[in-house]
Amino acid sequence: MNPPREPAASAVVPMWVDGKPRAASSQRTGEVTNPATGAVTRRVPLCNAQDIDAAVKAAAAAFPGWRDTPPLRRARVMQKFLQLLQANQKDIARLVTGEHGKTLPDATGSVQRGIEVVEFACGIPHLLKGEHSEDVGTGVDCHTLRQPVGVCAGVTPFNFPVMVPLWMFPVAIACGNTFVLKPSEKVPSASMRMAELLKDAGLPDGVLNVVHGDKEAVDAILGHPGVNAVSFVGSTPIAKTIYETCARNGKRVQALGGAKNHAVVLPDADLEFTADALTGAAYGSAGERCMAISAVVAVGAAADPLVALLKKKAEAIMVGPGEKEGVDMGPLVTRQHRDKVAGYIDQGVKEGAQLVVDGRDCKVPGHESGFFLGTTLFDNVTPGMKIYQDEIFGPVLVVLRAKTLEDAIALVNRNPYANGTAIFTESGGAARRFENEIQVGMVGVNVPIPVPVAYFSFGGWKSSLFGDLHVHGAEGVKFYTRTKAITTRWPHQDTPAPGFNMPTLG
Ligand code: NAD
């Protein structure tokens, strides 16, 4: 097994093509920063069409051999990859903290959620089984096969540099596809490490390739005739464009977008438990989670005591560099994003929301150039305000007030985003009604971040997902395979010969 290879501070991260590192032909590069210090730690190539073509060609050349490799052997590569990921989990988490900023325990947890998808992919021989019906007509049988779609591509966001790529490529590859991954240019290193580990696990060259870059690289992927399917996770406007472009170009596509996740809190909820759950869900990973709770809908008498508890807990959160023990919340990913989130706090004040906790003056001694922002809490927010309408993607929690559960459900359902939501209550009847009527893809009952485990599928509704299939679980296997239905007859003397009328087989 190769030891971890950390690029030097001034190094340009290579691409990973045909089983080895490869310099990009593009001369454009971007900066990768350590959000806790503000320092540029490495550079990343912003690949051009020629770079993408090289990766797609490597994936296309590897496809026939990998497609014809028995699923059990593909699963054995995944089993080895699983062991290597487990053995290297801490190092990989450190790469995440170093480029994203989230705390080390949080990064380790996110790597674990990705590892669980690899565990799921190890069961691929079973998952690829088709259906078989005997005697659909006299002496006629029908069976289905699940076959890989070919070269698949994944375009992933900055906030989960390991987990989101692992939602995609282990399932795609286990199904017999080959893959081109384009991770976020802000956090490129963990993907490179995973590609090395997969090679060490025995994956043939060219089956997984990693490219880097921005719109130019993504446009080249979407326009490449050799790419058969695209999985995208990122913000809503880009997800929508990816979906539309892939549809136009005849590619299979699933495009997961942004979110504004609401927690509805009823007066009968255990408010201490609820406030603890919401504090973690709102401010964990500095709010840079697609399943973060960013809006609380406090129903009736729940509002005043809940806001008091949220204030106390938000103020107690320890902000600092992600690798330091005891830190609850790290910096934001870039200075630009930090400033954008701070701008939303200014906007909320101007809009007339009540600023209960203000994170704008947060200082972390010794880390003056880091991209830190403290926790922020707004009360009496209304649906007309930008701080409610927009996905802020930072440590800003807004509280809206509703009179009844019915009003709260209607409010959540009016929001165009529909990734996750949660209800906090002691009432089974209220929870059941919420579960039934809410127009959101993932729902928690006293669970603030209801991310489905790997053997279920993950995905939102409405503006949080364009396409019909969610990621990983059974839907992931469906996305990365095509069904073929085969009807078979073995002629013998007493069956009539096929005629000229519409066959009914009976
Ligand atoms: P982003 O949309 O800016 O970038 C996502 C990916 O798209 C990156 O790889 C990026 O390089 C690429 N990209 C950026 N601009 C592009 C363009 N104009 N054309 C083509 N490609 C482009 O998202 P981000 O800031 O990296 O991540 C945060 C967003 O991702 C949030 O909106 C968050 O809610 C969302 N997200 C959603 C989920 C989910 O499961 N629904 C999960 C994680 C993150």
Coordinates of C-alpha atoms and ligand atoms in Angstrom, one line a residue:
M1 CA 0.0 0.0 0.0
N2 CA 1.3 3.5 -0.9
P3 CA 1.8 6.0 2.0
P4 CA -0.3 9.1 1.9
R5 CA 1.1 11.6 -0.6
E6 CA 0.6 15.2 0.5
P7 CA 1.3 17.8 -2.2
A8 CA 3.7 20.6 -1.2
A9 CA 2.2 24.1 -0.5
S10 CA 3.0 25.5 -3.9
A11 CA 2.3 22.3 -5.8
V12 CA -0.4 22.0 -8.4
V13 CA -2.7 19.0 -7.7
P14 CA -2.5 16.6 -10.6
M15 CA -5.4 15.0 -12.4
W16 CA -5.8 11.2 -12.0
V17 CA -6.1 9.6 -15.4
D18 CA -5.7 5.9 -16.4
G19 CA -4.4 4.9 -13.0
K20 CA -1.8 7.6 -12.4
P21 CA -1.3 11.3 -11.7
R22 CA -1.2 13.4 -14.8
A23 CA -0.5 17.2 -15.2
A24 CA -3.3 19.1 -16.8
S25 CA -2.7 20.7 -20.2
S26 CA -4.7 23.8 -19.0
Q27 CA -2.6 26.6 -17.7
R28 CA -5.4 28.1 -15.6
T29 CA -5.3 27.2 -11.9
G30 CA -7.2 28.0 -8.8
E31 CA -6.2 28.4 -5.2
V32 CA -6.8 25.9 -2.5
T33 CA -6.8 27.5 1.0
N34 CA -6.7 26.4 4.6
P35 CA -9.8 28.1 5.9
A36 CA -8.5 28.2 9.4
T37 CA -5.4 30.2 8.5
G38 CA -6.4 31.8 5.2
A39 CA -3.1 30.5 3.7
V40 CA -3.0 29.2 0.1
T41 CA -1.8 25.6 0.6
R42 CA -1.8 24.3 -3.0
R43 CA -3.2 25.1 -6.5
V44 CA -5.6 23.2 -8.6
P45 CA -5.7 23.0 -12.3
L46 CA -8.9 24.3 -14.0
C47 CA -9.1 21.6 -16.7
N48 CA -10.0 22.3 -20.3
A49 CA -11.8 20.2 -22.9
Q50 CA -8.6 18.5 -23.8
D51 CA -8.0 17.3 -20.2
I52 CA -11.6 16.1 -19.9
D53 CA -11.3 14.3 -23.2
A54 CA -8.2 12.4 -21.9
A55 CA -10.0 11.3 -18.8
V56 CA -13.2 10.2 -20.7
K57 CA -11.1 8.3 -23.3
A58 CA -9.3 6.4 -20.4
A59 CA -12.7 5.6 -18.9
A60 CA -14.1 4.5 -22.3
A61 CA -11.1 2.3 -22.9
A62 CA -11.4 0.6 -19.5
F63 CA -15.1 0.0 -19.8
P64 CA -15.4 -3.2 -21.9
G65 CA -13.0 -5.1 -19.6
W66 CA -14.6 -3.8 -16.4
R67 CA -18.1 -4.4 -17.6
D68 CA -17.2 -8.0 -18.3
T69 CA -15.5 -8.5 -14.9
P70 CA -17.9 -10.7 -12.8
P71 CA -19.8 -8.6 -10.2
L72 CA -18.3 -10.8 -7.4
R73 CA -14.8 -9.8 -8.5
R74 CA -15.8 -6.1 -8.7
A75 CA -17.3 -6.5 -5.2
R76 CA -13.9 -7.9 -3.9
V77 CA -12.2 -4.7 -5.1
M78 CA -14.8 -2.8 -3.2
Q79 CA -14.1 -4.9 -0.1
K80 CA -10.4 -4.1 -0.3
F81 CA -11.2 -0.4 -0.9
L82 CA -13.4 -0.5 2.2
Q83 CA -10.6 -1.9 4.3
L84 CA -8.2 0.8 3.0
L85 CA -10.7 3.6 3.7
Q86 CA -11.2 2.3 7.2
A87 CA -7.4 2.1 7.8
N88 CA -6.9 5.6 6.4
Q89 CA -10.0 7.3 7.8
K90 CA -8.2 9.7 10.1
D91 CA -5.8 10.9 7.4
I92 CA -8.6 11.4 4.9
A93 CA -10.6 13.3 7.5
R94 CA -7.5 15.5 8.0
L95 CA -7.5 16.4 4.3
V96 CA -11.1 17.4 4.6
T97 CA -10.5 19.6 7.6
G98 CA -7.5 21.2 6.0
E99 CA -9.4 22.3 2.9
H100 CA -13.0 22.6 4.1
G101 CA -12.5 23.8 7.6
K102 CA -15.0 21.5 9.5
T103 CA -13.9 20.0 12.8
L104 CA -11.9 16.8 12.7
P105 CA -14.7 14.7 14.5
D106 CA -17.3 16.0 12.0
A107 CA -15.0 15.3 9.1
T108 CA -14.4 11.8 10.4
G109 CA -18.1 11.2 10.7
S110 CA -18.7 12.4 7.1
V111 CA -16.0 10.0 5.9
Q112 CA -17.8 7.2 7.8
R113 CA -21.1 8.0 6.1
G114 CA -19.2 7.7 2.8
I115 CA -17.6 4.4 3.8
E116 CA -21.1 3.0 4.5
V117 CA -21.9 3.4 0.8
V118 CA -18.8 1.3 -0.1
E119 CA -20.2 -1.3 2.4
F120 CA -23.4 -1.2 0.4
A121 CA -21.6 -1.5 -2.9
C122 CA -19.9 -4.7 -1.7
G123 CA -23.3 -6.4 -2.0
I124 CA -23.5 -5.7 -5.8
P125 CA -23.9 -9.3 -7.0
H126 CA -27.2 -9.5 -5.1
L127 CA -28.3 -5.9 -6.1
L128 CA -27.8 -6.6 -9.8
K129 CA -30.1 -9.6 -9.9
G130 CA -32.9 -9.3 -12.4
E131 CA -36.4 -10.8 -12.5
H132 CA -37.5 -14.0 -14.2
S133 CA -41.0 -15.2 -15.1
E134 CA -41.6 -18.6 -16.4
D135 CA -44.4 -19.3 -19.0
V136 CA -45.4 -15.7 -19.8
G137 CA -46.8 -17.5 -22.8
T138 CA -46.9 -21.2 -23.6
G139 CA -43.3 -22.3 -23.6
V140 CA -42.1 -18.7 -23.4
D141 CA -40.1 -17.2 -20.5
C142 CA -39.1 -13.6 -19.7
H143 CA -36.1 -12.3 -17.7
T144 CA -34.4 -9.0 -17.1
L145 CA -30.8 -8.0 -16.9
R146 CA -29.3 -4.9 -15.2
Q147 CA -26.4 -3.8 -17.4
P148 CA -24.0 -0.8 -16.8
V149 CA -24.6 2.4 -18.7
G150 CA -21.0 3.0 -19.7
V151 CA -18.9 6.1 -18.8
C152 CA -20.4 8.0 -15.9
A153 CA -19.4 11.4 -14.5
G154 CA -19.8 12.9 -11.1
V155 CA -19.6 16.6 -10.3
T156 CA -19.5 17.3 -6.6
P157 CA -19.8 20.2 -4.1
F158 CA -17.2 21.6 -1.6
N159 CA -19.0 20.8 1.5
F160 CA -18.6 17.0 1.6
P161 CA -15.3 16.3 -0.2
V162 CA -15.4 12.6 0.6
M163 CA -19.0 11.6 1.4
V164 CA -20.7 13.0 -1.8
P165 CA -18.1 11.5 -4.2
L166 CA -18.6 8.2 -2.3
W167 CA -22.4 8.5 -2.9
M168 CA -21.6 8.1 -6.5
F169 CA -18.5 6.2 -7.8
P170 CA -18.5 3.1 -5.6
V171 CA -22.1 2.2 -6.7
A172 CA -21.4 3.2 -10.4
I173 CA -18.1 1.2 -10.5
A174 CA -19.6 -1.8 -8.7
C175 CA -22.3 -1.9 -11.3
G176 CA -19.7 -2.2 -14.0
N177 CA -19.4 1.4 -15.2
T178 CA -16.3 3.5 -15.4
F179 CA -16.2 6.9 -13.9
V180 CA -14.8 10.5 -14.3
L181 CA -15.1 12.4 -11.0
K182 CA -14.8 16.2 -10.9
P183 CA -14.7 17.2 -7.2
S184 CA -15.1 20.8 -6.1
E185 CA -12.0 22.8 -7.1
K186 CA -12.0 24.2 -3.5
V187 CA -11.4 20.7 -1.9
P188 CA -9.5 18.5 -4.5
S189 CA -7.1 16.5 -2.4
A190 CA -9.4 13.9 -0.7
S191 CA -10.6 12.7 -4.1
M192 CA -7.0 12.1 -5.3
R193 CA -6.4 10.1 -2.1
M194 CA -9.4 7.9 -2.7
A195 CA -8.3 7.3 -6.3
E196 CA -4.9 6.1 -5.0
L197 CA -6.5 3.8 -2.5
L198 CA -8.8 2.3 -5.1
K199 CA -5.8 1.5 -7.3
D200 CA -4.1 -0.1 -4.3
A201 CA -7.3 -2.1 -3.8
G202 CA -6.8 -3.6 -7.3
L203 CA -9.1 -1.4 -9.5
P204 CA -7.9 -1.6 -13.1
D205 CA -6.4 1.6 -14.6
G206 CA -8.9 3.9 -16.2
V207 CA -12.0 2.7 -14.2
L208 CA -11.9 5.8 -11.9
N209 CA -10.4 9.1 -13.2
V210 CA -10.3 12.4 -11.4
V211 CA -10.3 15.8 -13.1
H212 CA -10.5 19.3 -11.6
G213 CA -11.9 22.6 -12.5
D214 CA -14.8 25.0 -12.8
K215 CA -17.5 25.7 -15.4
E216 CA -15.1 25.0 -18.3
A217 CA -14.4 21.5 -17.1
V218 CA -18.0 20.8 -16.3
D219 CA -19.2 22.1 -19.7
A220 CA -16.7 19.8 -21.4
I221 CA -18.1 16.8 -19.5
L222 CA -21.7 17.7 -20.3
G223 CA -20.8 18.2 -24.0
H224 CA -18.7 15.0 -24.4
P225 CA -20.4 12.4 -26.5
G226 CA -18.4 9.6 -24.6
V227 CA -20.2 10.4 -21.3
N228 CA -23.4 8.4 -20.8
A229 CA -24.6 9.5 -17.4
V230 CA -24.0 12.5 -15.0
S231 CA -24.6 12.7 -11.3
F232 CA -24.4 16.2 -9.9
V233 CA -24.6 17.6 -6.4
G234 CA -24.4 21.3 -5.8
S235 CA -26.4 24.5 -5.7
T236 CA -29.9 24.7 -7.3
P237 CA -29.2 27.1 -10.3
I238 CA -26.3 24.9 -11.4
A239 CA -28.2 21.7 -10.8
K240 CA -31.1 22.9 -13.0
T241 CA -28.7 23.9 -15.8
I242 CA -26.9 20.5 -15.6
Y243 CA -30.2 18.7 -15.8
E244 CA -31.4 20.7 -18.8
T245 CA -28.1 20.4 -20.6
C246 CA -27.8 16.6 -20.0
A247 CA -31.4 16.1 -21.2
R248 CA -30.6 18.0 -24.4
N249 CA -27.5 16.0 -24.9
G250 CA -29.2 12.7 -24.4
K251 CA -27.4 11.8 -21.1
R252 CA -29.0 10.1 -18.1
V253 CA -28.9 12.7 -15.3
Q254 CA -29.6 13.1 -11.6
A255 CA -28.9 16.7 -10.3
L256 CA -29.2 17.4 -6.5
G257 CA -29.6 21.0 -5.6
G258 CA -29.6 23.3 -2.6
A259 CA -31.9 23.5 0.4
K260 CA -33.6 25.5 3.1
N261 CA -34.5 22.9 5.7
H262 CA -37.2 23.7 8.2
A263 CA -37.7 22.2 11.7
V264 CA -41.3 22.5 12.9
V265 CA -41.4 22.6 16.7
L266 CA -44.7 22.0 18.5
P267 CA -45.5 23.2 22.0
D268 CA -45.5 19.7 23.4
A269 CA -41.9 18.9 22.3
D270 CA -39.2 18.3 24.8
L271 CA -37.7 21.8 24.3
E272 CA -34.3 21.2 25.9
F273 CA -33.8 18.1 23.7
T274 CA -35.1 20.0 20.7
A275 CA -32.9 23.0 21.2
D276 CA -29.8 20.8 21.6
A277 CA -30.7 18.9 18.3
L278 CA -31.4 22.2 16.4
T279 CA -28.2 23.8 17.6
G280 CA -26.1 20.9 16.3
A281 CA -28.1 20.8 13.1
A282 CA -27.9 24.5 12.4
Y283 CA -24.3 25.3 13.4
G284 CA -22.5 22.0 12.8
S285 CA -20.0 22.2 9.9
A286 CA -20.7 26.0 10.2
G287 CA -24.1 25.5 8.5
E288 CA -22.4 24.3 5.3
R289 CA -24.5 21.1 5.0
C290 CA -27.3 20.5 2.5
M291 CA -29.3 19.0 5.4
A292 CA -28.5 21.7 7.9
I293 CA -31.6 23.1 9.7
S294 CA -31.6 26.7 8.6
A295 CA -35.2 27.7 9.5
V296 CA -37.2 26.9 12.6
V297 CA -41.0 27.2 12.6
A298 CA -42.0 27.6 16.2
V299 CA -45.7 26.8 16.7
G300 CA -47.7 28.7 19.3
A301 CA -46.4 28.7 22.8
A302 CA -43.2 26.9 21.8
A303 CA -41.6 30.1 20.4
D304 CA -40.5 32.2 23.4
P305 CA -38.9 29.4 25.5
L306 CA -37.4 27.8 22.4
V307 CA -35.7 31.1 21.3
A308 CA -34.3 31.6 24.8
L309 CA -32.8 28.1 24.8
L310 CA -31.4 28.5 21.2
K311 CA -29.8 31.8 22.2
K312 CA -28.1 30.2 25.3
K313 CA -26.8 27.3 23.2
A314 CA -25.7 29.3 20.2
E315 CA -23.7 31.6 22.4
A316 CA -22.0 28.6 24.1
I317 CA -20.6 27.2 20.8
M318 CA -16.8 27.2 20.7
V319 CA -15.5 28.5 17.3
G320 CA -11.9 27.8 16.2
P321 CA -9.7 25.8 13.9
G322 CA -11.2 22.5 13.0
E323 CA -8.3 20.4 14.1
K324 CA -8.2 21.8 17.6
E325 CA -9.8 19.6 20.3
G326 CA -12.9 21.0 21.9
V327 CA -13.9 23.2 19.0
D328 CA -17.5 22.9 18.0
M329 CA -17.5 24.9 14.8
G330 CA -14.7 25.7 12.3
P331 CA -14.4 28.5 9.7
L332 CA -16.3 28.9 6.4
V333 CA -14.7 27.5 3.3
T334 CA -13.4 30.7 1.7
R335 CA -13.1 34.4 2.5
Q336 CA -15.6 35.2 -0.3
H337 CA -18.2 32.8 1.2
R338 CA -17.6 34.1 4.7
D339 CA -18.2 37.7 3.5
K340 CA -21.3 36.6 1.6
V341 CA -22.8 35.0 4.7
A342 CA -21.9 38.1 6.8
G343 CA -23.7 40.2 4.2
Y344 CA -26.9 38.2 4.8
I345 CA -26.7 39.1 8.5
D346 CA -26.5 42.8 7.5
Q347 CA -29.5 42.2 5.2
G348 CA -31.5 40.5 7.9
V349 CA -31.0 43.5 10.2
K350 CA -32.1 45.9 7.4
E351 CA -35.2 43.7 6.7
G352 CA -36.3 44.1 10.3
A353 CA -35.7 40.7 11.7
Q354 CA -34.8 40.5 15.3
L355 CA -31.1 39.8 15.7
V356 CA -30.8 37.6 18.9
V357 CA -27.2 36.4 18.5
D358 CA -24.8 38.2 16.1
G359 CA -21.8 36.3 14.8
R360 CA -20.2 39.0 12.8
D361 CA -17.6 40.1 15.3
C362 CA -16.2 36.6 15.9
K363 CA -12.4 36.6 16.5
V364 CA -10.2 33.5 16.9
P365 CA -6.9 34.5 18.6
G366 CA -3.9 33.4 16.6
H367 CA -6.1 32.8 13.5
E368 CA -6.9 36.4 12.5
S369 CA -6.7 35.6 8.8
G370 CA -9.0 32.6 9.0
F371 CA -12.5 32.7 7.5
F372 CA -14.4 32.6 10.8
L373 CA -17.9 33.8 11.6
G374 CA -19.8 33.2 14.9
T375 CA -23.2 31.7 15.3
T376 CA -26.1 33.9 14.4
L377 CA -29.8 33.7 15.4
F378 CA -32.7 35.7 14.1
D379 CA -36.2 35.7 15.5
N380 CA -39.5 37.0 14.1
V381 CA -38.4 36.3 10.5
T382 CA -41.1 36.4 7.9
P383 CA -41.4 34.6 4.6
G384 CA -40.9 37.8 2.6
M385 CA -37.4 38.3 3.9
K386 CA -34.3 37.3 1.8
I387 CA -32.7 35.7 4.9
Y388 CA -35.6 33.2 4.8
Q389 CA -35.9 32.8 1.0
D390 CA -32.2 32.3 0.2
E391 CA -30.0 29.3 1.0
I392 CA -27.4 31.2 3.1
F393 CA -25.2 28.1 3.7
G394 CA -23.6 29.4 6.9
P395 CA -24.1 29.5 10.6
V396 CA -27.3 31.5 10.5
L397 CA -30.5 30.2 12.0
V398 CA -33.8 32.0 11.4
V399 CA -36.9 31.5 13.5
L400 CA -40.4 32.0 12.1
R401 CA -43.6 31.8 14.2
A402 CA -46.8 29.9 13.2
K403 CA -50.1 29.7 15.0
T404 CA -50.9 26.0 14.2
L405 CA -49.4 22.8 12.8
E406 CA -51.5 23.4 9.7
D407 CA -50.0 26.8 9.2
A408 CA -46.5 25.4 9.7
I409 CA -47.0 22.6 7.2
A410 CA -48.4 25.2 4.6
L411 CA -45.4 27.4 5.2
V412 CA -42.9 24.6 4.6
N413 CA -44.8 23.4 1.6
R414 CA -44.7 26.9 0.0
N415 CA -40.9 27.0 0.0
P416 CA -39.4 25.9 -3.3
Y417 CA -36.6 23.9 -1.7
A418 CA -37.6 20.5 -0.4
N419 CA -34.5 18.5 0.7
G420 CA -35.0 17.7 4.4
T421 CA -37.3 18.7 7.2
A422 CA -38.1 17.6 10.8
I423 CA -40.8 17.8 13.3
F424 CA -40.3 17.9 17.1
T425 CA -43.3 16.7 19.1
E426 CA -44.4 14.2 21.6
S427 CA -47.6 13.6 19.6
G428 CA -47.7 10.6 17.3
G429 CA -50.8 11.9 15.6
A430 CA -49.1 15.3 14.7
A431 CA -46.0 13.5 13.5
R432 CA -48.0 11.2 11.3
R433 CA -49.9 14.1 9.8
F434 CA -46.6 15.9 9.1
E435 CA -45.0 12.9 7.6
N436 CA -48.0 12.4 5.3
E437 CA -48.6 16.0 4.2
I438 CA -45.2 17.5 4.0
Q439 CA -43.8 18.0 0.4
V440 CA -40.2 17.2 1.2
G441 CA -37.9 14.3 0.2
M442 CA -36.4 13.4 3.6
V443 CA -38.3 13.8 6.9
G444 CA -37.2 13.5 10.5
V445 CA -39.4 12.9 13.5
N446 CA -37.4 14.2 16.5
V447 CA -34.4 13.7 14.2
P448 CA -33.0 17.0 13.0
I449 CA -30.8 15.7 10.1
P450 CA -32.7 12.8 8.6
V451 CA -30.0 11.6 6.2
P452 CA -30.9 8.1 5.1
V453 CA -28.3 5.4 5.7
A454 CA -26.5 4.0 2.6
Y455 CA -29.0 1.1 2.0
F456 CA -31.8 3.6 1.6
S457 CA -31.6 6.4 -1.1
F458 CA -30.9 10.1 -0.5
G459 CA -32.6 12.9 -2.3
G460 CA -34.9 15.8 -2.1
W461 CA -38.0 17.0 -4.0
K462 CA -38.9 20.2 -6.0
S463 CA -35.9 22.6 -6.4
S464 CA -33.7 20.3 -4.4
L465 CA -33.5 17.6 -7.0
F466 CA -33.8 17.6 -10.8
G467 CA -34.3 14.1 -12.2
D468 CA -36.3 11.2 -10.8
L469 CA -33.8 8.9 -9.1
H470 CA -32.1 9.6 -5.7
V471 CA -28.5 8.6 -4.9
H472 CA -27.2 5.3 -3.4
G473 CA -29.4 2.5 -2.2
A474 CA -31.7 0.8 -4.7
E475 CA -32.2 4.0 -6.6
G476 CA -28.4 4.5 -7.1
V477 CA -28.2 1.0 -8.6
K478 CA -31.1 1.8 -10.9
F479 CA -29.5 5.1 -12.0
Y480 CA -26.2 3.3 -12.9
T481 CA -27.8 0.4 -14.8
R482 CA -30.1 -0.1 -17.7
T483 CA -32.7 -2.8 -17.7
K484 CA -32.8 -5.2 -20.6
A485 CA -35.9 -7.5 -20.9
I486 CA -35.4 -10.8 -22.7
T487 CA -38.2 -13.0 -24.0
T488 CA -37.2 -16.6 -24.8
R489 CA -38.8 -19.5 -26.6
W490 CA -37.1 -22.8 -27.5
P491 CA -39.2 -24.0 -30.4
H492 CA -40.3 -27.6 -30.4
Q493 CA -42.7 -29.5 -32.5
D494 CA -46.1 -28.8 -30.8
T495 CA -45.8 -25.0 -30.5
P496 CA -47.2 -23.1 -33.5
A497 CA -44.7 -21.0 -35.6
P498 CA -44.8 -17.2 -35.0
G499 CA -47.5 -15.5 -37.2
F500 CA -48.1 -12.0 -38.6
N501 CA -50.5 -10.7 -35.9
M502 CA -49.5 -8.7 -32.8
P503 CA -47.9 -11.5 -30.6
T504 CA -50.0 -12.2 -27.5
L505 CA -47.9 -15.2 -26.5
G506 CA -50.8 -16.8 -24.5
Ligands
NAD1 P1 -21.8 24.8 -6.6 O1 -23.1 24.6 -7.2 O2 -21.1 26.1 -6.6 O3 -20.7 23.8 -7.2 C1 -20.9 22.4 -7.3 C2 -20.1 21.9 -8.4 O4 -20.4 22.5 -9.6 C3 -18.6 22.1 -8.2 O5 -17.9 21.0 -8.6 C4 -18.3 23.3 -9.1 O6 -17.0 23.3 -9.6 C5 -19.3 23.1 -10.2 N1 -19.7 24.4 -10.8 C6 -19.7 25.6 -10.2 N2 -20.2 26.5 -11.0 C7 -20.5 25.9 -12.1 C8 -21.1 26.3 -13.4 N3 -21.4 27.6 -13.6 N4 -21.3 25.4 -14.3 C9 -21.0 24.1 -14.1 N5 -20.5 23.7 -13.0 C10 -20.2 24.5 -12.0 O7 -22.0 24.3 -5.1 P2 -21.0 24.4 -3.8 O8 -20.9 25.8 -3.4 O9 -19.7 23.6 -4.1 O10 -21.7 23.5 -2.8 C11 -22.8 24.0 -2.0 C12 -24.1 23.7 -2.6 O11 -24.3 22.3 -2.8 C13 -25.3 24.2 -1.6 O12 -26.3 24.7 -2.4 C14 -25.7 22.9 -1.0 O13 -27.1 22.8 -0.6 C15 -25.6 21.9 -2.2 N6 -25.5 20.5 -1.7 C16 -26.6 19.8 -2.0 C17 -26.6 18.5 -1.5 C18 -27.8 17.6 -1.8 O14 -27.7 16.4 -1.5 N7 -28.9 18.1 -2.3 C19 -25.5 17.9 -0.9 C20 -24.4 18.7 -0.7 C21 -24.4 20.1 -1.1

